[in-house]
Amino acid sequence: MKRNNFLPSFVKLSTLFVFFASSVVVCAIDNPQEATSVWSGVAEFWQEICGIVNTLGKGVLYSIGLFFLTILFAFPLGLIVAFARMSKNPIICNVTRVYISIMRGTPLMLQLLIVYFGPYYVFGMSLKNYPEFMAAVIAFVLNYSAYFAEIYRGGISSIPVGQYEAANVLGYSKNQTFFKIILPQVIKRILPPVTNEVITLVKDTSLAQVIAVVETFTIAKQLANAQASMLPLICAGVYYYIFNFIVAMAMERIEKKLNYYR
Amino acid sequence: MAVLDIKNLHKSFGEIEVLKGVDLSVAKGEVVSIIGPSGSGKSTLLRCATLLERMDKGSMAYLGDYAVQEDASGNSIYASNDELRKLKRHFGLVFQNFNLFPHYSVIKNIVDAPITVQHRNKAEVYEKARELLDKMGLKERENYYPHQLSGGQQQRVSIARALINDPAVLFFDEPTSALDPELTQEVLKIIRELADQKTTMVIVTHEMNFAAEVSNKIVFIDQGVIVEQGTPEEVIYSPKIKRTQEFLAHRK
Ligand SMILES: Nc1ncnc2c1ncn2[C@@H]1O[C@H](COP(=O)(O)OP(=O)(O)OP(=O)(O)O)[C@@H](O)[C@H]1O
Ligand SMILES: [Mg+2]
């Protein structure tokens, strides 16, 4: 069982390598005069990349932090939003509906700006004790909760009523029914759309630059300007690619784990 | 004392009255089959009895404990949720399409409710579950998942699941309608065995011959009222009422 995972991963790893190698070649063509001695050129080039990766490091930490905090809060909050959306109370249901439609219908970039500058422009509050990173986390959580909520909602309504009825007759309480019987089946069903959303999130973290969060892309752009070279941008691209590669593998793992039933 | 006693049950969906004053009493050890045309209200009756649907008028008691009582004008008043939950131990329901939990193994489907809901002793429940699986001819299948079983096997698991709490009465809503003839036979065989062991059962079915064979009592429902009831000889082989005769003539 475990063994036959190996080949597909190997294929993917080699694609990754080809991608990386080709970007290196592109860079070398960028600076043809350095290609005089191949080996010294390669060594120099390697050093340059190490330097860039080093400088990008801090930004990568911010990107990863933003990613995980968003996941951590938006998963549970999305479930709560989904419940509110399915509420029989028309006020709660409609307020949530509007919230979701605004979150999905306007650019995340705008939401970032509003969450960050809103307190200052609307309430005249100082931005001193309001770190950009925190604003970014809030905006991302608000936005992604709306997307996750719709995914949860679709998943929950796809579970046949027979499951609820069987649980009811067996005496399960409403909570037990949801958490023991329904939710595990929902999670299995929503995994593919969640994977899509999570991969988009990895790339979306780069939007945090609009409120001057020092994430990967911010630094890459500064470096590219300073060195008048595309190399930093390509390094940033490789970082996003690797990050997403790991995310996709992890999600695939989970999907396989849940393959033991239907 | 009757295991189940339903009196004057009325149930409407919106404007349409689906059950119009149904009385049903089931004695211990009795097998009652409910027959009738499509849309006559058989499933609704079973769903009211198993608390999946709330009745509008009438009363219902299990072993003398009221789940639903009538007020002065005949409207139904339900017992508290806690009391209703306790009453659920008195019955089991087998669905037409099984409704097993796909993420639980066969054995977990059976033992989970008694352990987490009724807080029964774990070892005892497992032992009883294995005994039931053996009886259902599924001894080797306890670690399978529902999707790995045939429809007939799934239905037998769901019968075991419904029996785990030793219910006073077991309800079946067309337990073989989703099965092909061969699988139907293996499920009917199990129900026949349960009848031989004096398990109290209420069965909604379109299998007339089977109903005649296993039942002590046949109830014929049409348009929300009980038209005729009695022994299989009376209702199936020599029905007195014209509507019953027509229905049975069509079925042959
Ligand atoms: N949830 C519901 N909402 C509205 N109408 C319903 C609902 N459930 C059942 N009905 C209606 O009640 C009537 C009786 O339905 P029921 O399912 O009890 O019939 P049945 O005797 O079991 O029929 P069948 O043999 O086809 O299973 C039908 O006219 C049906 O359309
Ligand atoms: Mg029915």
XYZ file of C-alpha atoms and ligand atoms in Angstrom:
546
model
C 0.000 0.000 0.000
C 2.551 2.550 1.242
C 5.118 1.619 -1.413
C 3.242 2.610 -4.532
C 3.088 6.226 -3.313
C 6.747 6.429 -4.127
C 6.620 6.651 -7.880
C 4.180 9.559 -8.262
C 6.097 11.584 -5.635
C 9.296 10.872 -7.478
C 7.786 12.087 -10.712
C 6.620 15.262 -8.989
C 9.994 15.839 -7.386
C 11.678 15.591 -10.752
C 9.235 18.078 -12.253
C 10.146 20.384 -9.419
C 13.805 19.896 -10.170
C 13.288 20.628 -13.862
C 11.432 23.778 -12.946
C 14.218 24.904 -10.671
C 16.966 24.027 -13.136
C 15.250 25.838 -15.984
C 14.887 28.983 -13.893
C 18.620 28.789 -13.183
C 19.331 28.527 -16.898
C 17.082 31.494 -17.609
C 19.070 33.531 -15.093
C 22.368 32.484 -16.604
C 21.210 33.673 -20.014
C 20.291 36.916 -18.275
C 23.937 37.572 -17.430
C 25.920 36.099 -20.355
C 29.273 37.737 -19.517
C 29.497 35.688 -16.317
C 29.376 32.434 -18.227
C 33.099 32.676 -19.190
C 34.260 29.954 -16.851
C 31.359 27.596 -16.311
C 32.386 26.372 -12.877
C 33.268 29.668 -11.289
C 30.101 30.970 -12.823
C 28.053 28.239 -11.208
C 29.721 28.760 -7.834
C 29.168 32.492 -7.962
C 25.638 31.938 -9.028
C 25.023 29.549 -6.175
C 26.335 32.099 -3.719
C 24.057 34.708 -5.155
C 21.058 32.424 -4.701
C 22.094 31.644 -1.131
C 22.270 35.353 -0.443
C 18.805 35.914 -1.860
C 17.321 32.977 0.005
C 18.874 34.312 3.195
C 17.346 37.718 2.720
C 13.999 36.217 1.756
C 14.022 34.109 4.926
C 12.317 36.616 7.179
C 9.618 37.238 4.606
C 9.085 33.516 4.199
C 8.508 33.263 7.954
C 5.837 35.947 7.757
C 4.186 34.246 4.792
C 4.151 30.892 6.531
C 2.889 32.470 9.760
C 0.100 34.228 7.901
C -0.798 30.979 6.180
C -0.992 28.879 9.331
C -2.802 31.482 11.427
C -5.392 31.860 8.672
C -5.906 28.098 8.525
C -6.019 27.823 12.310
C -8.783 30.414 12.716
C -10.650 30.218 9.421
C -11.389 26.483 9.608
C -13.429 26.643 12.828
C -14.807 30.111 12.120
C -15.930 28.929 8.692
C -17.939 26.167 10.357
C -19.638 28.701 12.629
C -20.374 30.945 9.643
C -21.801 27.930 7.797
C -24.132 27.244 10.733
C -25.199 30.879 10.816
C -25.849 30.737 7.085
C -28.046 27.652 7.541
C -29.813 29.124 10.585
C -33.598 29.109 10.562
C -33.538 32.597 12.077
C -34.009 34.865 9.021
C -31.960 37.733 10.514
C -28.902 35.594 11.269
C -29.213 33.804 7.955
C -29.473 36.972 5.873
C -26.763 38.889 7.710
C -24.437 35.937 7.098
C -25.494 35.725 3.500
C -24.565 39.394 2.959
C -21.270 38.911 4.792
C -20.328 35.952 2.617
C -21.329 37.706 -0.565
C -19.241 40.800 0.283
C -16.222 38.704 1.272
C -16.402 36.721 -1.936
C -17.475 39.595 -4.151
C -14.759 42.148 -3.372
C -10.984 41.901 -3.801
C -9.059 40.571 -0.830
C -6.625 43.414 -1.436
C -9.373 45.939 -0.724
C -10.384 44.037 2.398
C -6.797 44.161 3.613
C -6.687 47.917 3.147
C -10.004 48.396 4.920
C -9.095 46.196 7.866
C -5.767 47.982 8.239
C -6.710 51.611 7.584
C -10.376 51.404 8.602
C -9.811 51.973 12.324
C -7.780 55.104 11.554
C -10.062 56.642 8.939
C -13.356 55.686 10.531
C -12.601 56.000 14.247
C -9.481 58.151 14.161
C -7.585 55.459 16.062
C -3.809 55.491 15.931
C -2.128 52.720 13.910
C 0.836 52.651 16.284
C -0.186 49.627 18.302
C -1.785 47.912 15.360
C 0.813 45.804 13.589
C 0.300 45.241 9.869
C 0.721 41.542 10.383
C -2.210 41.394 12.779
C -4.383 43.324 10.330
C -3.372 40.889 7.606
C -4.317 37.888 9.761
C -7.711 39.437 10.585
C -8.462 40.232 6.958
C -7.381 36.803 5.747
C -9.394 35.004 8.436
C -12.516 37.041 7.654
C -12.141 36.401 3.952
C -11.268 32.725 4.089
C -13.962 31.943 6.676
C -16.516 33.033 4.101
C -15.063 30.721 1.457
C -14.735 27.806 3.868
C -18.287 28.421 5.123
C -19.702 27.905 1.656
C -17.650 24.753 1.239
C -18.841 23.403 4.592
C -22.412 24.288 3.734
C -22.248 22.398 0.457
C -20.709 19.425 2.230
C -23.253 19.389 5.041
C -26.229 19.581 2.699
C -24.840 16.747 0.583
C -25.176 14.254 3.436
C -28.366 12.205 2.961
C -31.149 12.768 5.526
C -31.114 9.025 6.170
C -27.903 9.513 8.153
C -29.620 11.965 10.494
C -32.659 9.709 10.788
C -30.640 6.590 11.583
C -28.728 8.525 14.255
C -31.954 9.957 15.646
C -33.592 6.549 16.022
C -30.462 5.187 17.710
C -30.736 7.966 20.291
C -27.756 10.155 19.362
C -28.199 13.746 20.511
C -28.015 16.565 17.958
C -24.401 17.296 18.906
C -23.352 13.675 18.804
C -25.054 13.260 15.453
C -23.221 16.216 14.001
C -19.767 15.598 15.378
C -19.698 11.782 15.240
C -21.799 10.967 12.198
C -22.099 13.988 9.915
C -18.871 16.006 10.226
C -16.441 13.158 9.453
C -18.345 12.444 6.248
C -18.468 16.160 5.420
C -14.699 16.486 5.826
C -14.090 13.645 3.426
C -16.407 15.171 0.849
C -15.061 18.731 1.031
C -11.398 17.820 0.876
C -10.955 18.547 -2.877
C -12.446 22.080 -2.768
C -10.612 22.808 0.498
C -7.339 21.791 -1.159
C -8.019 24.286 -3.946
C -8.760 27.024 -1.445
C -5.661 26.289 0.621
C -3.423 26.397 -2.448
C -4.960 29.731 -3.383
C -4.283 30.908 0.167
C -0.565 30.150 -0.180
C -0.408 32.435 -3.199
C -2.774 35.013 -1.684
C -0.419 35.592 1.253
C 1.608 37.714 -1.180
C -1.243 40.250 -1.154
C -0.301 41.222 2.391
C 2.355 43.462 0.811
C -0.306 46.122 0.162
C -0.341 46.958 3.860
C 3.433 46.665 4.041
C 3.679 43.305 5.730
C 7.241 42.218 5.061
C 6.348 38.903 3.447
C 8.262 36.943 0.820
C 7.115 38.851 -2.199
C 7.706 42.284 -0.664
C 11.344 41.436 -0.070
C 11.756 39.757 -3.430
C 10.521 42.887 -5.166
C 12.870 45.121 -3.178
C 15.811 42.849 -3.957
C 14.898 42.713 -7.631
C 14.825 46.507 -7.753
C 18.109 46.873 -5.899
C 19.969 44.278 -7.976
C 18.191 45.011 -11.233
C 17.788 41.242 -11.615
C 14.904 38.823 -11.976
C 16.619 36.234 -9.832
C 15.009 37.251 -6.514
C 11.548 37.086 -8.078
C 12.267 33.642 -9.442
C 13.521 32.524 -6.042
C 10.267 33.784 -4.546
C 8.370 31.876 -7.221
C 10.245 28.714 -6.343
C 9.431 29.254 -2.684
C 5.683 29.510 -3.438
C 5.901 26.499 -5.645
C 7.637 24.377 -3.034
C 5.230 25.521 -0.350
C 2.261 24.570 -2.504
C 3.906 21.340 -3.477
C 4.132 20.385 0.194
C 0.559 21.525 0.823
C -0.742 19.471 -2.092
C 1.172 16.418 -0.897
C -0.169 16.798 2.617
C -3.733 17.118 1.364
C -3.281 14.096 -0.859
C -2.043 12.163 2.167
C -5.160 13.104 4.110
C -7.364 12.167 1.177
C -5.702 8.764 0.967
C -6.114 8.299 4.709
C -9.845 8.868 4.345
C -10.103 6.482 1.430
C -10.872 3.560 3.701
C -14.570 4.140 3.209
C -16.758 4.698 0.185
C -49.743 -4.867 28.338
C -49.239 -3.795 24.740
C -45.683 -3.149 23.598
C -46.941 -0.335 21.415
C -50.270 1.392 21.671
C -51.189 4.123 19.193
C -54.603 5.726 19.420
C -56.390 8.037 17.010
C -53.222 9.142 15.186
C -53.689 12.096 12.869
C -50.889 13.535 10.800
C -50.955 16.249 8.150
C -48.304 17.649 5.872
C -49.482 21.193 5.280
C -53.060 20.995 4.050
C -52.984 17.284 3.273
C -54.039 14.899 6.007
C -51.981 11.770 5.470
C -53.140 9.767 8.501
C -56.742 10.186 9.567
C -57.188 8.549 12.926
C -55.144 5.355 13.000
C -55.210 2.938 15.945
C -52.463 0.363 16.199
C -51.777 -1.952 19.082
C -48.935 -4.454 19.070
C -48.701 -7.204 21.676
C -45.505 -8.825 22.872
C -44.251 -11.484 20.457
C -46.633 -10.377 17.749
C -45.653 -9.799 14.119
C -47.800 -7.158 12.425
C -47.515 -6.460 8.712
C -48.790 -3.221 7.265
C -49.821 -3.344 3.628
C -51.430 -0.818 1.335
C -51.009 1.137 -1.876
C -48.238 3.649 -2.461
C -48.868 6.934 -0.696
C -51.403 5.447 1.719
C -49.358 6.574 4.736
C -47.537 3.402 5.787
C -44.131 5.019 6.099
C -45.620 8.047 7.816
C -47.193 5.753 10.412
C -43.839 4.098 11.069
C -42.068 7.450 11.198
C -44.551 8.740 13.760
C -44.095 5.579 15.808
C -40.291 5.971 15.729
C -40.458 9.690 16.580
C -38.982 10.775 13.243
C -42.220 12.612 12.530
C -44.444 14.412 15.026
C -48.108 13.515 15.036
C -50.752 16.230 15.271
C -53.439 14.366 17.167
C -53.605 11.156 19.109
C -51.536 9.346 21.702
C -48.764 6.766 21.746
C -47.292 4.617 24.502
C -44.467 2.098 24.663
C -44.922 -0.594 27.331
C -47.418 1.663 29.055
C -45.084 4.704 29.111
C -46.584 7.591 27.224
C -44.451 9.180 24.520
C -47.408 11.253 23.380
C -50.625 12.082 25.195
C -53.795 13.791 24.105
C -55.035 17.035 25.590
C -58.758 17.726 26.094
C -59.270 18.490 22.397
C -57.298 15.476 21.203
C -54.112 17.337 20.207
C -50.857 15.529 20.792
C -48.604 16.516 23.658
C -45.113 15.051 23.535
C -43.125 13.977 26.579
C -39.886 15.835 27.355
C -36.904 15.223 25.091
C -35.170 13.342 27.882
C -38.080 10.974 28.292
C -38.386 10.496 24.553
C -34.699 9.664 24.368
C -35.162 6.976 27.008
C -38.131 5.555 25.110
C -35.957 5.122 22.034
C -34.387 2.107 23.673
C -37.736 0.354 23.282
C -37.683 0.271 19.506
C -35.397 -0.216 16.540
C -35.968 0.785 12.935
C -34.683 -0.882 9.781
C -34.730 1.431 6.770
C -35.386 0.589 3.163
C -31.937 1.859 2.168
C -30.091 0.659 5.278
C -28.601 4.023 6.304
C -25.478 2.475 7.769
C -22.762 4.934 8.768
C -20.227 4.635 5.932
C -17.240 5.786 8.008
C -17.781 3.128 10.687
C -16.869 -0.516 10.340
C -19.628 -3.106 10.609
C -19.022 -3.720 14.294
C -18.706 -0.014 15.115
C -22.022 0.670 13.378
C -23.597 -1.739 15.842
C -21.792 -0.922 19.088
C -21.338 2.832 18.885
C -24.826 3.925 19.953
C -25.151 1.581 22.944
C -21.692 2.600 24.169
C -21.790 6.360 23.591
C -25.528 6.987 23.948
C -26.812 4.417 26.394
C -23.444 4.099 28.191
C -23.666 0.349 28.334
C -20.731 -1.806 29.323
C -18.308 -1.952 26.399
C -17.256 -5.588 26.653
C -20.843 -6.690 27.039
C -21.960 -4.686 24.002
C -19.176 -6.096 21.829
C -19.999 -9.614 22.900
C -23.673 -9.113 22.109
C -22.811 -7.476 18.760
C -20.659 -10.434 17.743
C -23.431 -12.787 18.739
C -25.862 -10.840 16.543
C -23.435 -10.772 13.600
C -23.073 -14.511 13.918
C -26.839 -14.832 13.837
C -26.944 -12.635 10.725
C -24.355 -14.850 9.036
C -21.772 -12.052 9.070
C -19.338 -13.386 11.617
C -16.354 -12.840 9.322
C -17.351 -9.361 8.303
C -17.087 -7.327 11.495
C -14.161 -5.224 10.300
C -15.541 -4.546 6.853
C -16.900 -1.151 5.881
C -20.443 -0.834 4.525
C -19.308 -0.143 0.960
C -17.526 -3.501 0.938
C -20.792 -5.387 1.550
C -23.662 -6.397 -0.702
C -27.040 -4.756 -0.172
C -28.336 -7.857 1.572
C -25.348 -7.928 3.896
C -25.746 -4.232 4.645
C -29.383 -4.758 5.491
C -28.475 -7.597 7.839
C -25.951 -5.337 9.573
C -28.633 -2.719 9.991
C -30.945 -5.345 11.502
C -28.181 -6.236 13.967
C -27.723 -2.542 14.743
C -31.449 -2.198 15.420
C -31.401 -5.253 17.707
C -28.389 -4.366 19.848
C -30.423 -2.746 22.635
C -32.916 -5.621 22.813
C -35.771 -3.389 21.713
C -39.313 -4.314 22.673
C -40.375 -3.865 19.073
C -38.547 -3.766 15.752
C -39.917 -1.715 12.849
C -39.142 -2.440 9.200
C -39.998 -0.052 6.384
C -39.882 -2.086 3.176
C -36.626 -3.759 4.190
C -36.184 -5.569 0.880
C -37.379 -2.989 -1.649
C -33.841 -1.918 -2.510
C -32.661 -5.489 -3.028
C -32.713 -7.914 -5.932
C -34.744 -11.141 -5.522
C -31.838 -13.242 -4.307
C -30.714 -10.746 -1.673
C -34.361 -10.242 -0.722
C -34.547 -13.909 0.196
C -31.537 -13.756 2.490
C -33.014 -10.804 4.382
C -36.474 -12.385 4.558
C -34.870 -15.514 5.968
C -33.427 -13.456 8.834
C -36.777 -11.810 9.542
C -38.434 -15.222 9.467
C -35.947 -16.463 12.059
C -36.635 -13.431 14.221
C -40.365 -14.180 13.972
C -39.723 -17.776 15.030
C -37.925 -16.448 18.082
C -40.998 -14.374 18.959
C -39.383 -11.015 18.238
C -42.072 -8.345 18.248
C -42.086 -6.724 14.812
C -44.029 -4.262 12.704
C -43.250 -4.671 9.018
C -44.283 -2.445 6.134
C -43.971 -4.610 3.055
C -45.131 -5.261 -0.463
C -44.199 -8.963 -0.207
C -47.692 -10.374 0.312
C -46.726 -14.032 0.509
C -44.046 -13.296 3.026
C -46.390 -11.124 5.088
C -48.990 -13.886 5.095
C -46.408 -16.409 6.175
C -44.743 -14.605 9.109
C -47.469 -12.322 10.456
C -49.973 -12.810 13.224
C -51.823 -9.754 12.057
C -52.197 -7.925 8.763
C -53.215 -4.281 8.647
C -54.428 -2.868 5.342
C -54.165 0.924 5.084
C -55.611 3.066 2.337
C -55.680 6.863 2.149
C -54.660 7.277 5.747
C -57.184 4.974 7.377
C -57.072 1.333 8.385
C -59.532 -0.312 6.033
C -59.263 -3.869 7.266
C -57.201 -5.846 9.740
C -57.040 -9.379 11.014
C -55.150 -12.630 10.589
C -53.442 -13.325 7.240
C -56.196 -15.833 6.433
C -58.819 -13.155 6.931
C -57.163 -10.185 5.244
C -54.993 -11.687 2.525
C -56.821 -14.883 1.581
C -60.451 -13.878 2.147
C -60.731 -10.093 2.475
C -64.256 -8.902 3.246
C -63.948 -5.322 2.150
C -64.040 -4.404 -1.528
C -61.076 -1.997 -1.388
C -58.865 -4.714 0.084
C -59.992 -7.201 -2.549
C -59.148 -4.729 -5.315
C -55.730 -3.978 -3.871
C -54.834 -7.633 -3.485
C -56.152 -8.480 -6.944
C -53.814 -5.874 -8.429
C -50.828 -7.213 -6.535
C -51.080 -10.756 -7.756
N -42.239 15.117 4.497
C -43.365 15.137 3.764
N -43.863 16.315 3.331
C -44.993 16.351 2.607
N -45.706 15.285 2.253
C -45.257 14.085 2.642
C -44.071 13.946 3.413
N -43.866 12.631 3.663
C -44.897 11.982 3.071
N -45.723 12.841 2.461
C -46.960 12.476 1.739
O -47.728 11.659 2.586
C -48.367 10.634 1.858
C -48.060 9.296 2.476
O -46.700 9.030 2.292
P -46.008 7.709 2.842
O -44.569 7.822 2.531
O -46.396 7.504 4.253
O -46.676 6.598 1.922
P -46.372 5.039 1.873
O -47.642 4.344 2.193
O -45.189 4.707 2.693
O -46.053 4.844 0.337
P -44.976 3.873 -0.351
O -45.587 2.513 -0.420
O -44.810 4.455 -1.718
O -43.727 3.909 0.455
C -47.900 10.761 0.424
O -48.914 11.407 -0.311
C -46.691 11.622 0.519
O -46.559 12.431 -0.620
Mg -43.158 4.130 2.294
